[in-house]
Amino acid sequence: DKIKITLSNNGFNEHYSNSLYSKEDIKLNLTNKAIKLRNPLNKEFEFLRNNMFAGMLKAISYNLKRNKNYIKIYEIGCIQVKNDSNYNKSDEKRQITVAWVGEKLKHWKYPNYIDIYTVKGEIKLFLQNVGFSKISFQYKEKDKINVSVNSRAIGKIEFLNKNVLLKYDIDSKEE
């Protein structure tokens, strides 16, 4: 509850997405092998989710189409990863996924801007508020930043490429 309260107090809205994904949705994370259902409802719901990105991207697309141009959402949930060595052939991993969308929130006096410094600052504030210290950020690749606490990797900041955004009908602006 502390995590949800901290995020909500900092302007984030909680999102719940379906835990059943399509073949296209599971491709967003190829490192986690997805589990296919034996008797799926249809092609859109034939895998247990192996990532939380697809649900977030669908929510972002939905809101952008309704002129919500400044979005801060999070989801806390589980993903399922195939593991043939387990008795049930899967591992369940609990995760938190957070998304920022938009350039600025209009305000009569002081607009809020979203940039990498805002994102890093909000992540650091969040981690401090839930009791962590010694937070660091390491730039590993062009579009990825690792987040560590006490020199242990706990997450990453990732900028999605235009092809992924277009797949979910999200218009990305040229920089």
PDB file of C-alpha atoms in Angstrom:
ATOM      1  CA  ASP A   1       0.000   0.000   0.000  1.00  0.00           C
ATOM      2  CA  LYS A   2       2.895   2.378   0.690  1.00  0.00           C
ATOM      3  CA  ILE A   3       3.989   2.088  -2.939  1.00  0.00           C
ATOM      4  CA  LYS A   4       0.504   2.880  -4.258  1.00  0.00           C
ATOM      5  CA  ILE A   5       0.038   5.786  -1.866  1.00  0.00           C
ATOM      6  CA  THR A   6       3.439   7.256  -2.735  1.00  0.00           C
ATOM      7  CA  LEU A   7       2.807   7.063  -6.479  1.00  0.00           C
ATOM      8  CA  SER A   8      -0.733   8.414  -6.191  1.00  0.00           C
ATOM      9  CA  ASN A   9       0.481  11.313  -4.037  1.00  0.00           C
ATOM     10  CA  ASN A  10       2.919  12.192  -6.826  1.00  0.00           C
ATOM     11  CA  GLY A  11       0.264  12.441  -9.525  1.00  0.00           C
ATOM     12  CA  PHE A  12       0.196   8.883 -10.887  1.00  0.00           C
ATOM     13  CA  ASN A  13      -2.999   6.983 -11.618  1.00  0.00           C
ATOM     14  CA  GLU A  14      -3.190   3.240 -11.108  1.00  0.00           C
ATOM     15  CA  HIS A  15      -3.932   1.119 -14.147  1.00  0.00           C
ATOM     16  CA  TYR A  16      -5.091  -2.494 -14.357  1.00  0.00           C
ATOM     17  CA  SER A  17      -4.570  -4.378 -17.589  1.00  0.00           C
ATOM     18  CA  ASN A  18      -5.554  -7.826 -18.762  1.00  0.00           C
ATOM     19  CA  SER A  19      -3.107 -10.618 -17.974  1.00  0.00           C
ATOM     20  CA  LEU A  20      -3.864 -12.403 -21.257  1.00  0.00           C
ATOM     21  CA  TYR A  21      -1.934 -11.198 -24.298  1.00  0.00           C
ATOM     22  CA  SER A  22      -1.794 -11.763 -28.036  1.00  0.00           C
ATOM     23  CA  LYS A  23       1.216 -13.125 -29.934  1.00  0.00           C
ATOM     24  CA  GLU A  24       2.150  -9.551 -30.908  1.00  0.00           C
ATOM     25  CA  ASP A  25       1.976  -8.322 -27.299  1.00  0.00           C
ATOM     26  CA  ILE A  26       4.377 -10.961 -25.980  1.00  0.00           C
ATOM     27  CA  LYS A  27       6.996  -9.890 -28.532  1.00  0.00           C
ATOM     28  CA  LEU A  28       7.664  -6.740 -26.495  1.00  0.00           C
ATOM     29  CA  ASN A  29       9.844  -8.853 -24.207  1.00  0.00           C
ATOM     30  CA  LEU A  30      11.642 -11.654 -25.989  1.00  0.00           C
ATOM     31  CA  THR A  31      13.875 -12.494 -23.010  1.00  0.00           C
ATOM     32  CA  ASN A  32      10.883 -13.800 -21.006  1.00  0.00           C
ATOM     33  CA  LYS A  33       9.411 -16.808 -22.804  1.00  0.00           C
ATOM     34  CA  ALA A  34       5.613 -16.609 -22.756  1.00  0.00           C
ATOM     35  CA  ILE A  35       3.224 -19.393 -21.775  1.00  0.00           C
ATOM     36  CA  LYS A  36       0.590 -20.296 -24.356  1.00  0.00           C
ATOM     37  CA  LEU A  37      -2.856 -21.306 -23.144  1.00  0.00           C
ATOM     38  CA  ARG A  38      -4.163 -24.698 -24.250  1.00  0.00           C
ATOM     39  CA  ASN A  39      -7.684 -23.437 -24.855  1.00  0.00           C
ATOM     40  CA  PRO A  40      -7.580 -19.642 -25.438  1.00  0.00           C
ATOM     41  CA  LEU A  41     -10.725 -17.553 -25.813  1.00  0.00           C
ATOM     42  CA  ASN A  42      -9.404 -16.085 -29.061  1.00  0.00           C
ATOM     43  CA  LYS A  43      -6.147 -14.953 -30.737  1.00  0.00           C
ATOM     44  CA  GLU A  44      -6.050 -11.752 -28.667  1.00  0.00           C
ATOM     45  CA  PHE A  45      -5.913 -13.729 -25.405  1.00  0.00           C
ATOM     46  CA  GLU A  46      -3.789 -16.790 -26.142  1.00  0.00           C
ATOM     47  CA  PHE A  47      -0.750 -16.152 -23.866  1.00  0.00           C
ATOM     48  CA  LEU A  48      -0.182 -15.325 -20.205  1.00  0.00           C
ATOM     49  CA  ARG A  49       1.552 -11.978 -20.106  1.00  0.00           C
ATOM     50  CA  ASN A  50       5.344 -12.061 -20.039  1.00  0.00           C
ATOM     51  CA  ASN A  51       5.642  -8.273 -19.758  1.00  0.00           C
ATOM     52  CA  MET A  52       3.512  -5.373 -18.608  1.00  0.00           C
ATOM     53  CA  PHE A  53       4.352  -3.001 -21.458  1.00  0.00           C
ATOM     54  CA  ALA A  54       1.525  -3.987 -23.804  1.00  0.00           C
ATOM     55  CA  GLY A  55      -1.208  -3.234 -21.276  1.00  0.00           C
ATOM     56  CA  MET A  56       0.362   0.118 -20.452  1.00  0.00           C
ATOM     57  CA  LEU A  57       0.751   1.015 -24.126  1.00  0.00           C
ATOM     58  CA  LYS A  58      -2.896   0.182 -24.795  1.00  0.00           C
ATOM     59  CA  ALA A  59      -3.960   2.404 -21.886  1.00  0.00           C
ATOM     60  CA  ILE A  60      -1.737   5.231 -23.136  1.00  0.00           C
ATOM     61  CA  SER A  61      -3.136   4.940 -26.655  1.00  0.00           C
ATOM     62  CA  TYR A  62      -6.696   4.963 -25.308  1.00  0.00           C
ATOM     63  CA  ASN A  63      -6.080   8.109 -23.251  1.00  0.00           C
ATOM     64  CA  LEU A  64      -4.199   9.976 -25.983  1.00  0.00           C
ATOM     65  CA  LYS A  65      -7.124   9.419 -28.361  1.00  0.00           C
ATOM     66  CA  ARG A  66      -9.294  11.187 -25.786  1.00  0.00           C
ATOM     67  CA  ASN A  67      -7.009  14.258 -25.687  1.00  0.00           C
ATOM     68  CA  LYS A  68      -5.300  13.347 -22.420  1.00  0.00           C
ATOM     69  CA  ASN A  69      -1.872  14.626 -23.383  1.00  0.00           C
ATOM     70  CA  TYR A  70      -0.138  14.405 -19.999  1.00  0.00           C
ATOM     71  CA  ILE A  71      -0.279  10.904 -18.558  1.00  0.00           C
ATOM     72  CA  LYS A  72       1.395   9.403 -15.508  1.00  0.00           C
ATOM     73  CA  ILE A  73       0.256   5.826 -14.834  1.00  0.00           C
ATOM     74  CA  TYR A  74       1.530   2.758 -13.022  1.00  0.00           C
ATOM     75  CA  GLU A  75       0.619  -0.874 -12.695  1.00  0.00           C
ATOM     76  CA  ILE A  76       1.657  -3.374 -10.044  1.00  0.00           C
ATOM     77  CA  GLY A  77       1.130  -6.938 -11.120  1.00  0.00           C
ATOM     78  CA  CYS A  78       2.579 -10.287 -12.044  1.00  0.00           C
ATOM     79  CA  ILE A  79       4.026 -11.683 -15.210  1.00  0.00           C
ATOM     80  CA  GLN A  80       4.363 -15.376 -16.037  1.00  0.00           C
ATOM     81  CA  VAL A  81       7.571 -16.741 -17.540  1.00  0.00           C
ATOM     82  CA  LYS A  82       7.968 -20.249 -18.903  1.00  0.00           C
ATOM     83  CA  ASN A  83      10.317 -22.398 -16.829  1.00  0.00           C
ATOM     84  CA  ASP A  84      10.322 -26.089 -17.707  1.00  0.00           C
ATOM     85  CA  SER A  85      12.248 -27.012 -14.532  1.00  0.00           C
ATOM     86  CA  ASN A  86       9.347 -25.988 -12.240  1.00  0.00           C
ATOM     87  CA  TYR A  87       6.494 -28.369 -11.455  1.00  0.00           C
ATOM     88  CA  ASN A  88       3.968 -25.955 -13.028  1.00  0.00           C
ATOM     89  CA  LYS A  89       6.333 -24.995 -15.879  1.00  0.00           C
ATOM     90  CA  SER A  90       6.294 -21.295 -14.950  1.00  0.00           C
ATOM     91  CA  ASP A  91       7.730 -18.604 -12.741  1.00  0.00           C
ATOM     92  CA  GLU A  92       5.586 -15.757 -11.486  1.00  0.00           C
ATOM     93  CA  LYS A  93       7.348 -12.416 -11.082  1.00  0.00           C
ATOM     94  CA  ARG A  94       5.819  -9.386  -9.383  1.00  0.00           C
ATOM     95  CA  GLN A  95       6.638  -6.073 -11.041  1.00  0.00           C
ATOM     96  CA  ILE A  96       5.846  -2.413 -11.090  1.00  0.00           C
ATOM     97  CA  THR A  97       5.698  -0.570 -14.394  1.00  0.00           C
ATOM     98  CA  VAL A  98       5.468   3.204 -14.556  1.00  0.00           C
ATOM     99  CA  ALA A  99       4.860   5.358 -17.635  1.00  0.00           C
ATOM    100  CA  TRP A 100       5.142   9.068 -18.350  1.00  0.00           C
ATOM    101  CA  VAL A 101       3.650  10.500 -21.531  1.00  0.00           C
ATOM    102  CA  GLY A 102       3.482  14.047 -22.801  1.00  0.00           C
ATOM    103  CA  GLU A 103       5.635  17.101 -22.848  1.00  0.00           C
ATOM    104  CA  LYS A 104       4.000  19.418 -20.361  1.00  0.00           C
ATOM    105  CA  LEU A 105       1.031  19.783 -18.088  1.00  0.00           C
ATOM    106  CA  LYS A 106      -0.632  23.134 -18.588  1.00  0.00           C
ATOM    107  CA  HIS A 107      -0.867  25.234 -15.469  1.00  0.00           C
ATOM    108  CA  TRP A 108      -1.900  28.859 -15.168  1.00  0.00           C
ATOM    109  CA  LYS A 109       1.483  29.864 -13.782  1.00  0.00           C
ATOM    110  CA  TYR A 110       4.035  27.023 -13.735  1.00  0.00           C
ATOM    111  CA  PRO A 111       3.691  24.242 -16.331  1.00  0.00           C
ATOM    112  CA  ASN A 112       5.126  20.796 -15.499  1.00  0.00           C
ATOM    113  CA  TYR A 113       7.484  19.390 -18.117  1.00  0.00           C
ATOM    114  CA  ILE A 114       8.341  15.735 -18.654  1.00  0.00           C
ATOM    115  CA  ASP A 115      11.950  15.082 -19.646  1.00  0.00           C
ATOM    116  CA  ILE A 116      14.630  12.633 -18.538  1.00  0.00           C
ATOM    117  CA  TYR A 117      15.493  14.813 -15.541  1.00  0.00           C
ATOM    118  CA  THR A 118      11.868  14.815 -14.382  1.00  0.00           C
ATOM    119  CA  VAL A 119      11.650  11.033 -14.749  1.00  0.00           C
ATOM    120  CA  LYS A 120      14.905  10.414 -12.864  1.00  0.00           C
ATOM    121  CA  GLY A 121      13.872  12.862 -10.144  1.00  0.00           C
ATOM    122  CA  GLU A 122      10.478  11.239  -9.665  1.00  0.00           C
ATOM    123  CA  ILE A 123      11.997   7.756  -9.556  1.00  0.00           C
ATOM    124  CA  LYS A 124      14.562   8.878  -6.982  1.00  0.00           C
ATOM    125  CA  LEU A 125      11.879  10.599  -4.870  1.00  0.00           C
ATOM    126  CA  PHE A 126       9.653   7.508  -5.068  1.00  0.00           C
ATOM    127  CA  LEU A 127      12.460   5.168  -4.002  1.00  0.00           C
ATOM    128  CA  GLN A 128      13.438   7.464  -1.122  1.00  0.00           C
ATOM    129  CA  ASN A 129       9.823   7.719   0.032  1.00  0.00           C
ATOM    130  CA  VAL A 130       9.482   3.931   0.205  1.00  0.00           C
ATOM    131  CA  GLY A 131      12.706   3.633   2.205  1.00  0.00           C
ATOM    132  CA  PHE A 132      15.614   3.154  -0.193  1.00  0.00           C
ATOM    133  CA  SER A 133      18.866   5.110  -0.269  1.00  0.00           C
ATOM    134  CA  LYS A 134      22.059   5.068  -2.342  1.00  0.00           C
ATOM    135  CA  ILE A 135      20.107   5.323  -5.597  1.00  0.00           C
ATOM    136  CA  SER A 136      22.088   5.561  -8.813  1.00  0.00           C
ATOM    137  CA  PHE A 137      21.457   5.709 -12.547  1.00  0.00           C
ATOM    138  CA  GLN A 138      23.775   4.168 -15.145  1.00  0.00           C
ATOM    139  CA  TYR A 139      23.524   4.922 -18.850  1.00  0.00           C
ATOM    140  CA  LYS A 140      24.130   1.594 -20.576  1.00  0.00           C
ATOM    141  CA  GLU A 141      22.650   2.042 -24.023  1.00  0.00           C
ATOM    142  CA  LYS A 142      21.286   4.930 -26.058  1.00  0.00           C
ATOM    143  CA  ASP A 143      17.676   4.459 -24.940  1.00  0.00           C
ATOM    144  CA  LYS A 144      18.136   2.626 -21.611  1.00  0.00           C
ATOM    145  CA  ILE A 145      19.168   3.719 -18.139  1.00  0.00           C
ATOM    146  CA  ASN A 146      19.650   1.174 -15.348  1.00  0.00           C
ATOM    147  CA  VAL A 147      18.360   2.076 -11.900  1.00  0.00           C
ATOM    148  CA  SER A 148      20.277   0.676  -8.903  1.00  0.00           C
ATOM    149  CA  VAL A 149      19.914   0.741  -5.142  1.00  0.00           C
ATOM    150  CA  ASN A 150      23.034  -0.056  -3.102  1.00  0.00           C
ATOM    151  CA  SER A 151      24.773  -1.078  -6.370  1.00  0.00           C
ATOM    152  CA  ARG A 152      22.059  -3.684  -7.104  1.00  0.00           C
ATOM    153  CA  ALA A 153      20.071  -3.295 -10.340  1.00  0.00           C
ATOM    154  CA  ILE A 154      16.361  -2.968  -9.563  1.00  0.00           C
ATOM    155  CA  GLY A 155      14.942  -1.616 -12.807  1.00  0.00           C
ATOM    156  CA  LYS A 156      15.455   0.460 -15.894  1.00  0.00           C
ATOM    157  CA  ILE A 157      14.227   3.528 -17.683  1.00  0.00           C
ATOM    158  CA  GLU A 158      13.505   2.731 -21.295  1.00  0.00           C
ATOM    159  CA  PHE A 159      12.542   4.985 -24.170  1.00  0.00           C
ATOM    160  CA  LEU A 160      10.357   3.105 -26.615  1.00  0.00           C
ATOM    161  CA  ASN A 161      11.198   3.244 -30.289  1.00  0.00           C
ATOM    162  CA  LYS A 162       8.847   4.648 -32.906  1.00  0.00           C
ATOM    163  CA  ASN A 163       7.939   1.212 -34.311  1.00  0.00           C
ATOM    164  CA  VAL A 164       6.638   0.000 -30.948  1.00  0.00           C
ATOM    165  CA  LEU A 165       4.683   3.227 -30.445  1.00  0.00           C
ATOM    166  CA  LEU A 166       3.146   3.013 -33.914  1.00  0.00           C
ATOM    167  CA  LYS A 167       2.155  -0.621 -33.334  1.00  0.00           C
ATOM    168  CA  TYR A 168      -0.038   0.592 -30.459  1.00  0.00           C
ATOM    169  CA  ASP A 169      -1.285   3.592 -32.430  1.00  0.00           C
ATOM    170  CA  ILE A 170       0.690   6.104 -30.393  1.00  0.00           C
ATOM    171  CA  ASP A 171       1.905   9.095 -32.373  1.00  0.00           C
ATOM    172  CA  SER A 172       5.497   9.987 -31.544  1.00  0.00           C
ATOM    173  CA  LYS A 173       6.817  13.416 -32.368  1.00  0.00           C
ATOM    174  CA  GLU A 174      10.056  13.870 -34.253  1.00  0.00           C
ATOM    175  CA  GLU A 175      12.844  15.323 -32.124  1.00  0.00           C
TER     176      GLU A 175
END
